[in-house]
Short mmCIF file of C-alpha atoms in Angstrom, two decimals:
data_model
loop_
_atom_site.label_atom_id
_atom_site.label_comp_id
_atom_site.label_asym_id
_atom_site.label_seq_id
_atom_site.Cartn_x
_atom_site.Cartn_y
_atom_site.Cartn_z
CA MET Y 118 0.45 0.38 0.06
CA LEU Y 119 1.57 3.22 -0.26
CA ALA Y 120 3.10 4.90 2.68
CA LYS Y 121 2.01 8.20 3.94
CA ARG Y 122 4.13 11.54 3.11
CA ILE Y 123 4.89 13.56 4.67
CA ILE Y 124 6.00 16.89 2.68
CA PRO Y 125 8.07 20.17 3.83
CA CYS Y 126 6.31 23.84 3.11
CA LEU Y 127 9.10 26.46 1.25
CA ASP Y 128 7.42 29.04 1.25
CA VAL Y 129 9.63 31.62 -2.04
CA ASP Y 130 10.23 34.99 -2.78
CA HIS Y 131 12.23 36.21 -6.04
CA GLY Y 132 13.29 32.93 -6.38
CA ARG Y 133 14.81 32.92 -2.16
CA VAL Y 134 13.30 30.68 1.04
CA MET Y 135 11.90 33.22 3.65
CA LYS Y 136 13.23 33.10 6.88
CA GLY Y 137 15.40 30.61 5.93
CA VAL Y 138 16.16 27.10 7.00
CA ASN Y 139 18.94 26.00 9.89
CA PHE Y 140 18.36 22.63 10.51
CA VAL Y 141 21.73 21.79 8.43
CA ASN Y 142 24.93 23.60 8.35
CA LEU Y 143 23.55 25.36 4.74
CA LYS Y 144 26.20 27.57 2.86
CA ASP Y 145 22.87 29.78 1.87
CA VAL Y 146 20.37 29.02 4.59
CA GLY Y 147 17.64 31.16 1.99
CA ASP Y 148 19.09 28.55 -1.36
CA PRO Y 149 15.90 26.84 -2.56
CA THR Y 150 18.59 23.70 -4.73
CA GLN Y 151 20.54 22.93 -1.11
CA ILE Y 152 17.49 23.18 0.66
CA ALA Y 153 15.69 20.40 -1.82
CA ALA Y 154 18.44 18.92 -1.60
CA ALA Y 155 18.79 18.81 2.08
CA TYR Y 156 15.83 17.65 2.34
CA GLN Y 157 15.46 14.86 -0.07
CA LYS Y 158 18.79 13.50 2.25
CA GLN Y 159 17.17 13.64 5.37
CA GLY Y 160 13.58 11.50 4.13
CA ALA Y 161 11.06 14.04 2.98
CA ASP Y 162 8.36 13.28 0.06
CA GLU Y 163 7.50 15.29 -1.91
CA LEU Y 164 7.79 18.74 -1.43
CA VAL Y 165 5.45 22.29 -1.16
CA PHE Y 166 7.17 25.02 -3.16
CA LEU Y 167 4.59 28.40 -2.81
CA ASP Y 168 5.41 31.32 -4.12
CA ILE Y 169 4.54 34.38 -2.22
CA SER Y 170 6.05 37.14 -4.09
CA ALA Y 171 4.10 39.79 -4.85
CA THR Y 172 5.98 40.94 -8.15
CA ASN Y 173 5.82 39.94 -11.85
CA GLU Y 174 9.96 39.62 -11.79
CA GLY Y 175 9.38 37.19 -8.61
CA ARG Y 176 7.02 35.11 -10.18
CA LYS Y 177 8.94 34.68 -13.35
CA ALA Y 178 11.62 33.95 -10.38
CA ILE Y 179 9.81 30.57 -9.39
CA VAL Y 180 10.50 29.02 -12.96
CA GLU Y 181 13.87 29.72 -13.00
CA THR Y 182 13.58 28.30 -9.46
CA ILE Y 183 12.48 25.38 -10.20
CA GLU Y 184 14.72 24.55 -13.22
CA ALA Y 185 17.50 24.78 -10.57
CA VAL Y 186 15.88 22.67 -8.19
CA ALA Y 187 14.83 20.07 -10.58
CA SER Y 188 18.34 19.43 -11.56
CA GLN Y 189 19.84 19.04 -8.49
CA VAL Y 190 16.98 16.17 -6.79
CA PHE Y 191 14.51 13.99 -8.15
CA MET Y 192 11.11 14.51 -6.17
CA PRO Y 193 7.69 15.26 -7.04
CA LEU Y 194 8.07 19.06 -6.43
CA THR Y 195 5.13 20.76 -5.66
CA VAL Y 196 4.25 24.73 -6.72
CA GLY Y 197 1.55 26.95 -5.33
CA GLY Y 198 0.77 30.07 -5.12
CA GLY Y 199 0.81 32.74 -8.43
CA ILE Y 200 -1.19 30.42 -10.71
CA HIS Y 201 -3.46 31.75 -12.65
CA SER Y 202 -3.44 30.02 -15.64
CA VAL Y 203 -2.69 26.92 -17.47
CA ALA Y 204 0.60 29.03 -19.27
CA ASP Y 205 1.13 29.47 -15.91
CA THR Y 206 0.88 25.77 -14.52
CA GLN Y 207 2.73 23.96 -18.51
CA ASN Y 208 5.97 26.65 -18.23
CA LEU Y 209 5.86 25.28 -13.80
CA LEU Y 210 5.54 21.97 -15.46
CA LYS Y 211 7.81 22.24 -18.07
CA ALA Y 212 10.65 24.08 -15.34
CA GLY Y 213 10.57 20.46 -13.92
CA ALA Y 214 6.98 20.44 -11.48
CA ASP Y 215 4.99 16.93 -11.11
CA LYS Y 216 1.86 19.10 -9.69
CA THR Y 217 0.76 23.35 -9.95
CA ALA Y 218 -1.49 23.80 -6.80
CA VAL Y 219 -4.56 26.50 -7.47
CA ASN Y 220 -6.56 28.57 -5.01
CA SER Y 221 -7.38 31.72 -5.56
CA ALA Y 222 -7.28 31.56 -9.35
CA ALA Y 223 -9.78 28.81 -8.60
CA VAL Y 224 -12.58 30.29 -7.23
CA ASN Y 225 -12.37 32.43 -9.05
CA ASN Y 226 -12.16 30.54 -12.46
CA PRO Y 227 -13.05 27.30 -11.99
CA GLU Y 228 -12.35 26.67 -15.41
CA LEU Y 229 -8.95 27.06 -14.70
CA ILE Y 230 -9.47 23.13 -13.22
CA THR Y 231 -11.06 21.49 -15.76
CA GLN Y 232 -9.05 23.23 -18.37
CA GLY Y 233 -5.32 22.01 -16.44
CA ALA Y 234 -6.84 19.05 -16.19
CA LYS Y 235 -7.46 18.34 -20.28
CA LYS Y 236 -4.59 19.43 -20.60
CA PHE Y 237 -1.92 17.60 -18.42
CA GLY Y 238 -3.72 15.38 -16.83
CA SER Y 239 -5.80 15.76 -13.12
CA GLN Y 240 -2.57 14.25 -11.71
CA CYS Y 241 -1.27 17.07 -12.06
CA VAL Y 242 -3.95 19.47 -11.22
CA VAL Y 243 -3.36 20.27 -6.47
CA LEU Y 244 -6.34 22.12 -5.13
CA ALA Y 245 -4.96 24.13 -2.71
CA ILE Y 246 -8.49 25.45 -0.29
CA ASP Y 247 -7.68 28.15 2.74
CA ALA Y 248 -10.86 26.76 5.26
CA LYS Y 249 -12.30 28.19 8.69
CA TRP Y 250 -14.30 26.73 10.24
CA ASN Y 251 -17.57 29.57 11.19
CA PRO Y 252 -20.26 28.65 13.90
CA GLU Y 253 -23.03 30.74 12.65
CA ALA Y 254 -22.87 28.74 9.84
CA ASN Y 255 -21.27 25.74 10.17
CA GLN Y 256 -19.06 24.61 7.73
CA TYR Y 257 -15.79 25.27 7.26
CA ASP Y 258 -15.78 28.75 4.72
CA VAL Y 259 -13.13 29.05 1.87
CA TYR Y 260 -10.80 32.78 2.18
CA VAL Y 261 -8.83 33.65 -0.91
CA ASN Y 262 -6.07 35.86 -1.46
CA GLY Y 263 -3.54 34.29 1.23
CA GLY Y 264 -6.37 34.36 3.82
CA ARG Y 265 -7.17 37.99 3.28
CA LYS Y 266 -10.71 37.31 1.90
CA LYS Y 267 -13.83 35.45 2.57
CA THR Y 268 -15.68 33.63 0.52
CA ASP Y 269 -18.46 32.36 -0.22
CA LEU Y 270 -17.94 28.77 -0.04
CA ASP Y 271 -18.59 25.81 1.88
CA ALA Y 272 -15.26 23.79 1.66
CA ILE Y 273 -16.50 20.48 1.91
CA LYS Y 274 -18.92 21.35 -0.88
CA TRP Y 275 -16.26 22.90 -3.01
CA ALA Y 276 -13.82 20.39 -2.15
CA LYS Y 277 -16.67 18.20 -4.56
CA GLN Y 278 -16.79 20.99 -7.05
CA GLY Y 279 -13.30 20.55 -6.98
CA VAL Y 280 -12.77 17.13 -7.69
CA ALA Y 281 -15.65 16.88 -10.22
CA ARG Y 282 -13.76 19.28 -12.64
CA GLY Y 283 -10.53 16.90 -12.27
CA ALA Y 284 -8.47 17.80 -9.48
CA GLY Y 285 -5.98 15.38 -8.92
CA GLU Y 286 -6.10 15.65 -4.89
CA LEU Y 287 -7.00 18.43 -2.57
CA LEU Y 288 -3.96 19.91 -0.13
CA VAL Y 289 -6.16 21.93 2.11
CA THR Y 290 -4.74 24.00 5.66
CA SER Y 291 -6.59 24.77 7.91
CA MET Y 292 -6.84 28.20 9.21
CA ASP Y 293 -7.36 27.88 13.02
CA LYS Y 294 -4.61 25.81 13.09
CA ASP Y 295 -2.32 27.26 11.46
CA GLY Y 296 0.54 28.88 13.15
CA THR Y 297 -0.99 27.49 16.48
CA LYS Y 298 1.09 24.39 16.65
CA SER Y 299 -1.50 22.58 18.42
CA GLY Y 300 -2.55 19.77 15.89
CA PHE Y 301 -3.87 19.64 12.10
CA ASP Y 302 -8.16 20.58 12.49
CA ILE Y 303 -8.56 16.32 11.79
CA LYS Y 304 -12.10 16.86 11.93
CA LEU Y 305 -12.36 19.18 8.33
CA TYR Y 306 -9.87 16.35 7.18
CA GLN Y 307 -12.18 13.77 8.81
CA GLU Y 308 -14.88 15.49 6.68
CA LEU Y 309 -12.92 15.67 3.22
CA THR Y 310 -11.76 12.53 3.20
CA LYS Y 311 -14.87 10.83 3.67
CA ALA Y 312 -16.54 13.06 0.22
CA VAL Y 313 -13.49 12.44 -2.28
CA ASN Y 314 -12.13 10.10 -3.61
CA VAL Y 315 -8.40 12.18 -3.97
CA PRO Y 316 -5.75 12.05 -2.13
CA ILE Y 317 -5.72 14.37 0.21
CA ILE Y 318 -3.13 16.75 2.11
CA ALA Y 319 -3.13 18.22 5.38
CA SER Y 320 -2.01 21.55 6.25
CA GLY Y 321 -1.27 24.03 9.42
CA GLY Y 322 -1.37 22.87 13.30
CA ALA Y 323 1.93 20.35 13.30
CA GLY Y 324 3.80 21.24 16.37
CA ASN Y 325 4.82 17.88 17.60
CA ILE Y 326 5.56 14.54 16.85
CA GLN Y 327 2.27 13.14 18.36
CA ASP Y 328 0.63 15.30 15.79
CA PHE Y 329 1.44 13.16 11.97
CA THR Y 330 0.35 10.43 13.55
CA ASP Y 331 -2.49 11.64 15.25
CA VAL Y 332 -4.24 13.08 11.16
CA PHE Y 333 -2.62 9.57 10.03
CA LEU Y 334 -4.31 8.06 12.02
CA ALA Y 335 -8.04 9.17 13.28
CA ALA Y 336 -8.18 11.12 9.35
CA ASN Y 337 -7.62 9.11 6.65
CA VAL Y 338 -4.78 12.07 4.81
CA ASP Y 339 -2.43 11.04 1.86
CA GLY Y 340 -0.11 13.38 2.71
CA ALA Y 341 0.50 15.89 6.14
CA LEU Y 342 2.34 19.60 5.09
CA ALA Y 343 4.78 21.26 8.06
CA ALA Y 344 6.58 24.46 7.81
CA SER Y 345 8.79 26.06 10.39
CA VAL Y 346 9.09 22.79 13.00
CA PHE Y 347 11.20 21.12 10.04
CA HIS Y 348 13.02 24.60 8.48
CA PHE Y 349 13.70 25.45 12.30
CA GLY Y 350 15.14 21.38 13.23
CA GLU Y 351 12.03 21.26 15.94
CA LEU Y 352 11.05 17.60 14.29
CA THR Y 353 13.09 15.89 12.06
CA ILE Y 354 11.74 14.22 9.37
CA ALA Y 355 13.60 11.47 10.20
CA ASP Y 356 11.89 10.80 13.75
CA VAL Y 357 8.46 12.04 12.36
CA LYS Y 358 8.35 8.95 10.32
CA GLY Y 359 10.11 6.80 13.03
CA GLN Y 360 7.29 7.22 15.54
CA LEU Y 361 4.70 7.03 11.91
CA SER Y 362 6.07 3.18 11.25
CA GLN Y 363 5.51 2.24 15.32
CA ASN Y 364 2.07 3.30 14.85
CA GLY Y 365 1.67 1.04 12.77
CA VAL Y 366 0.93 3.92 9.80
CA ILE Y 367 3.09 2.11 6.42
CA VAL Y 368 5.79 5.39 5.58
CA ARG Y 369 9.05 5.30 2.62
CA MET J 283 24.25 7.19 -26.58
CA ILE J 284 21.11 6.48 -24.52
CA VAL J 285 18.27 8.20 -26.27
CA ILE J 286 14.95 10.12 -25.16
CA ILE J 287 11.74 10.24 -27.55
CA ASP J 288 11.26 13.45 -27.72
CA TYR J 289 6.59 13.14 -28.33
CA ASP J 290 6.03 16.47 -26.67
CA THR J 291 4.48 14.64 -23.33
CA GLY J 292 5.30 16.58 -20.43
CA ASN J 293 8.09 15.38 -18.14
CA THR J 294 10.58 14.18 -20.58
CA ARG J 295 13.03 17.61 -19.78
CA ASN J 296 13.00 15.19 -16.16
CA VAL J 297 13.93 12.45 -17.73
CA LYS J 298 16.40 14.15 -19.00
CA LYS J 299 17.41 16.33 -16.37
CA ALA J 300 17.92 13.14 -14.12
CA LEU J 301 20.05 11.61 -17.15
CA ASP J 302 22.54 14.34 -17.24
CA TYR J 303 22.52 14.06 -13.56
CA LEU J 304 24.45 10.83 -13.32
CA ASN J 305 26.18 11.45 -16.41
CA LEU J 306 24.92 9.69 -18.59
CA GLU J 307 25.05 11.04 -22.23
CA ASN J 308 21.67 11.35 -24.01
CA GLU J 309 19.97 13.09 -26.51
CA LEU J 310 16.13 14.42 -26.53
CA THR J 311 15.35 14.01 -30.22
CA ALA J 312 11.90 12.97 -32.47
CA ASP J 313 14.34 12.39 -35.58
CA HIS J 314 14.14 8.62 -36.65
CA LYS J 315 17.63 7.69 -37.88
CA LYS J 316 19.12 9.25 -34.11
CA ILE J 317 16.18 6.48 -31.67
CA LEU J 318 17.00 4.02 -34.71
CA ALA J 319 21.24 4.62 -34.01
CA ALA J 320 20.43 4.78 -30.78
CA ASP J 321 22.22 2.41 -27.84
CA GLY J 322 19.01 2.34 -25.98
CA LEU J 323 15.90 4.10 -25.77
CA ILE J 324 13.69 5.77 -23.72
CA LEU J 325 9.42 6.28 -23.82
CA PRO J 326 8.40 8.60 -21.11
CA GLY J 327 5.11 10.66 -21.36
CA VAL J 328 2.57 11.79 -18.99
CA GLY J 329 -1.33 12.51 -19.17
CA ALA J 330 -3.56 10.80 -21.75
CA PHE J 331 -3.24 7.70 -23.50
CA GLN J 332 -4.74 8.72 -26.90
CA LYS J 333 -3.74 11.76 -26.78
CA ALA J 334 -0.36 10.68 -26.45
CA MET J 335 -0.60 8.48 -29.08
CA ASP J 336 -1.29 11.14 -31.49
CA SER J 337 1.87 12.78 -30.51
CA LEU J 338 3.20 9.28 -31.63
CA ASN J 339 1.22 9.34 -35.10
CA GLU J 340 1.48 13.30 -36.62
CA ARG J 341 5.85 12.72 -36.27
CA LYS J 342 5.66 8.88 -36.98
CA LEU J 343 7.08 6.77 -34.82
CA VAL J 344 4.85 4.13 -34.50
CA PRO J 345 6.49 2.20 -37.13
CA ILE J 346 10.24 3.30 -35.50
CA ILE J 347 9.65 2.47 -32.13
CA GLN J 348 8.67 -1.31 -33.22
CA THR J 349 11.71 -1.02 -35.82
CA ALA J 350 13.52 -0.18 -33.17
CA ALA J 351 12.00 -2.96 -30.64
CA GLU J 352 12.67 -5.59 -33.28
CA ARG J 353 16.05 -4.78 -34.08
CA GLY J 354 17.09 -5.73 -30.42
CA ILE J 355 17.38 -2.22 -29.35
CA LEU J 356 16.91 -1.71 -25.58
CA ILE J 357 13.97 0.18 -24.65
CA LEU J 358 12.59 2.02 -21.50
CA GLY J 359 8.73 2.54 -21.23
CA ILE J 360 8.28 5.14 -18.37
CA CYS J 361 4.90 5.72 -16.29
CA LEU J 362 2.49 6.74 -19.51
CA GLY J 363 5.38 5.47 -21.49
CA MET J 364 4.86 1.76 -20.71
CA GLN J 365 1.04 1.38 -21.37
CA LEU J 366 1.88 2.78 -24.72
CA LEU J 367 3.94 -0.51 -25.37
CA PHE J 368 0.94 -1.69 -24.86
CA ASP J 369 -1.45 -3.11 -27.73
CA LYS J 370 -4.56 -1.16 -26.11
CA SER J 371 -5.99 1.06 -23.76
CA LEU J 372 -9.16 1.35 -22.07
CA GLU J 373 -8.91 5.20 -21.61
CA PHE J 374 -11.94 7.34 -22.44
CA GLY J 375 -12.94 5.02 -25.00
CA GLU J 376 -9.94 2.07 -26.76
CA THR J 377 -7.15 3.47 -27.68
CA ASN J 378 -4.27 0.80 -29.79
CA GLY J 379 -1.20 1.41 -28.48
CA LEU J 380 2.41 0.23 -29.62
CA GLY J 381 1.67 -3.48 -29.56
CA ILE J 382 4.72 -4.75 -28.32
CA ILE J 383 3.87 -6.35 -25.31
CA PRO J 384 0.83 -8.70 -25.67
CA GLY J 385 -1.84 -6.69 -23.06
CA GLU J 386 -4.32 -4.04 -22.74
CA VAL J 387 -4.24 -1.44 -19.91
CA VAL J 388 -7.26 -0.68 -17.35
CA PRO J 389 -8.70 1.57 -14.83
CA ILE J 390 -7.79 0.74 -10.79
CA PRO J 391 -11.29 -1.16 -10.15
CA GLU J 392 -12.46 2.19 -7.15
CA ASN J 393 -14.74 0.00 -5.19
CA LEU J 394 -11.43 -1.52 -3.40
CA GLY J 395 -11.21 1.54 -0.55
CA VAL J 396 -8.32 2.67 -2.34
CA LYS J 397 -7.45 6.19 -3.57
CA VAL J 398 -7.51 7.08 -7.30
CA PRO J 399 -4.90 8.07 -9.03
CA HIS J 400 -3.04 5.91 -8.01
CA MET J 401 -0.79 8.76 -6.37
CA GLY J 402 2.79 8.66 -4.26
CA TRP J 403 5.24 6.72 -2.40
CA ASP J 404 4.53 2.42 -3.19
CA LYS J 405 6.66 -0.49 -2.27
CA ASN J 406 7.57 -2.75 -5.42
CA ARG J 407 7.99 -6.34 -5.11
CA ALA J 408 10.13 -8.87 -7.65
CA VAL J 409 7.57 -11.63 -8.63
CA GLN J 410 10.53 -12.59 -11.44
CA ALA J 411 14.79 -13.01 -11.24
CA ASP J 412 14.75 -9.12 -13.32
CA PRO J 413 18.29 -6.66 -13.45
CA LEU J 414 15.57 -3.91 -12.70
CA ALA J 415 13.40 -6.03 -10.51
CA THR J 416 15.99 -6.50 -8.60
CA VAL J 417 17.23 -3.22 -8.10
CA PHE J 418 13.21 -2.07 -7.05
CA ASP J 419 12.06 -4.89 -4.66
CA ASP J 420 11.29 -3.80 -1.76
CA GLN J 421 11.71 -0.18 -2.13
CA PHE J 422 8.91 2.90 -2.72
CA THR J 423 9.68 4.45 -5.74
CA TYR J 424 7.49 7.42 -7.44
CA PHE J 425 4.33 6.33 -9.00
CA VAL J 426 0.93 8.50 -10.00
CA HIS J 427 -1.67 6.63 -12.28
CA SER J 428 -4.98 5.92 -12.81
CA TYR J 429 -4.30 2.65 -14.94
CA TYR J 430 -2.31 -0.43 -15.29
CA VAL J 431 -1.93 -2.64 -17.25
CA ALA J 432 -3.33 -6.36 -17.79
CA THR J 433 -1.04 -8.20 -19.05
CA ASP J 434 0.12 -11.77 -18.88
CA LYS J 435 2.00 -13.05 -15.69
CA ALA J 436 5.03 -13.85 -17.33
CA LYS J 437 5.95 -10.67 -18.33
CA ILE J 438 5.21 -9.10 -15.19
CA VAL J 439 8.94 -8.58 -13.31
CA ALA J 440 7.69 -7.04 -10.15
CA THR J 441 4.78 -5.37 -9.12
CA VAL J 442 3.25 -3.33 -6.20
CA ASP J 443 -0.69 -4.72 -3.70
CA TYR J 444 -2.73 -1.80 -4.68
CA GLY J 445 -6.05 -3.19 -3.75
CA VAL J 446 -4.71 -5.47 -7.02
CA GLN J 447 -1.66 -6.53 -8.00
CA ILE J 448 -0.15 -3.25 -9.79
CA PRO J 449 2.40 -4.46 -12.46
CA SER J 450 5.32 -2.17 -11.75
CA ILE J 451 7.58 -3.56 -13.89
CA VAL J 452 7.40 -5.32 -16.71
CA SER J 453 10.22 -6.53 -19.70
CA GLN J 454 10.01 -8.36 -22.22
CA ASP J 455 13.51 -9.69 -24.12
CA ASN J 456 14.48 -5.82 -25.11
CA VAL J 457 11.59 -3.92 -23.87
CA ILE J 458 10.97 -2.50 -20.38
CA GLY J 459 7.96 -0.70 -19.02
CA ILE J 460 8.04 0.68 -15.61
CA GLN J 461 4.66 2.44 -14.26
CA PHE J 462 5.93 4.75 -11.52
CA HIS J 463 8.66 7.07 -12.13
CA PRO J 464 12.37 6.85 -11.07
CA GLU J 465 13.77 9.98 -11.91
CA LYS J 466 10.85 11.33 -9.75
CA SER J 467 12.48 8.09 -7.15
CA GLY J 468 15.18 9.20 -4.91
CA GLN J 469 17.72 7.68 -5.26
CA VAL J 470 16.94 3.93 -6.50
CA GLY J 471 15.86 6.19 -8.95
CA LEU J 472 18.64 6.78 -10.12
CA ALA J 473 20.24 3.09 -9.45
CA GLY J 474 17.62 2.62 -11.84
CA LEU J 475 18.57 4.99 -14.47
CA THR J 476 21.93 3.42 -13.82
CA LYS J 477 21.40 -0.74 -13.89
CA PHE J 478 19.50 0.77 -17.04
CA LYS J 479 22.96 2.32 -18.88
CA GLU J 480 24.51 -1.06 -17.45
CA MET J 481 22.15 -3.23 -19.26
CA ILE J 482 22.98 -0.70 -22.63
CA GLN J 483 26.83 -1.84 -22.35
CA ASN J 484 25.68 -5.70 -21.15
CA GLU J 485 25.51 -8.47 -24.72
CA ASP J 486 23.14 -9.76 -23.52
CA TYR J 487 20.61 -7.25 -24.12
CA SER J 488 21.37 -6.47 -27.82
CA ARG J 489 19.22 -9.56 -30.01
CA ASN J 490 20.22 -8.37 -33.40
#
């Protein structure tokens, strides 16, 4: 059976990894290729690059970044942030990305999912969703523009719609949990895994090793994504996988 | 010289990047003469079967690849490139493939409690003695696919268990197919590509 994936996420601005990564002695703590190679060595199953560049030049740089990383690092690479067209996806896939994640642009124009899936196959199209629990409406609201703008969409329904349109994977961030280090939003992922039959990556809330075990055992997600706990060496991927394995979760 | 067959499918350049990284001499081309003069061929591919066959047909590559197979040139099909080696696919109707290895490409059943596409790292098990199956036996490699090949047991040298036994490596004389992506499978994937190069150099596989 498939191994559960542990996925570090790198924020990239103008081709540089922001905040740096200091779990090993890198010559350049912001160099995407060095960081990706270090994570490959540590046993990461996949890398997500989130382009947070606010300018066009910055977004062009991500293509060069992926080109450079894919020449030295041989594992699946997903790129999200700033993808607004099929051409953006094509440029990144050509550069060596395996998947691109669409978020706000897909909310504004759901056809983007359909077009991407038709042209490149569903396996290349990840729908990224930022979700926040709304107790009054009794639903998870979808947010766009980096979590700054609330939409009327229900995250579970939006996930179903995205999959129906051809998304081959969901990368779902819990805004309630993101940055809290209090564990993944298990209820959110339980609902999602019941609603759709494509791989789901959980994101937001990883603080300790137990959090990974909990989300894999309680919700049938396929991968767990984290940033700071790995970047700052609070957890190693090997330690996380060691505990998962002890708890009967299949890891590589 | 390893020739990577260029027919405008995704991912071809990732295979090239891996060979370049390993310093294995290679060229990405659709040139018929170069393909037939190659020591080894790689047929990459991601995406839809029919579109890939259309692209091969547009470039008149179908008879060239078939001739290369008959002449004993070592051929490695990767992912969709593996599936194309077979008789036909049932993806979006029925499409004829290259017909080099008997068998057909069928959907992964969704009623087995598994998610489709089969996406991620899965563990291979060698089921026959084979140089590549040996490299990948008991190793996790990266898979991304919704269809798999149904073929004679004799052709299957490694499998993964995904509700059904999915052939992960098939082999018929000088023609090999790998369902996963060695170019995305870290160190063990690179070891497999290096083994392919060794097999090209090994006389046993030059069966003219």
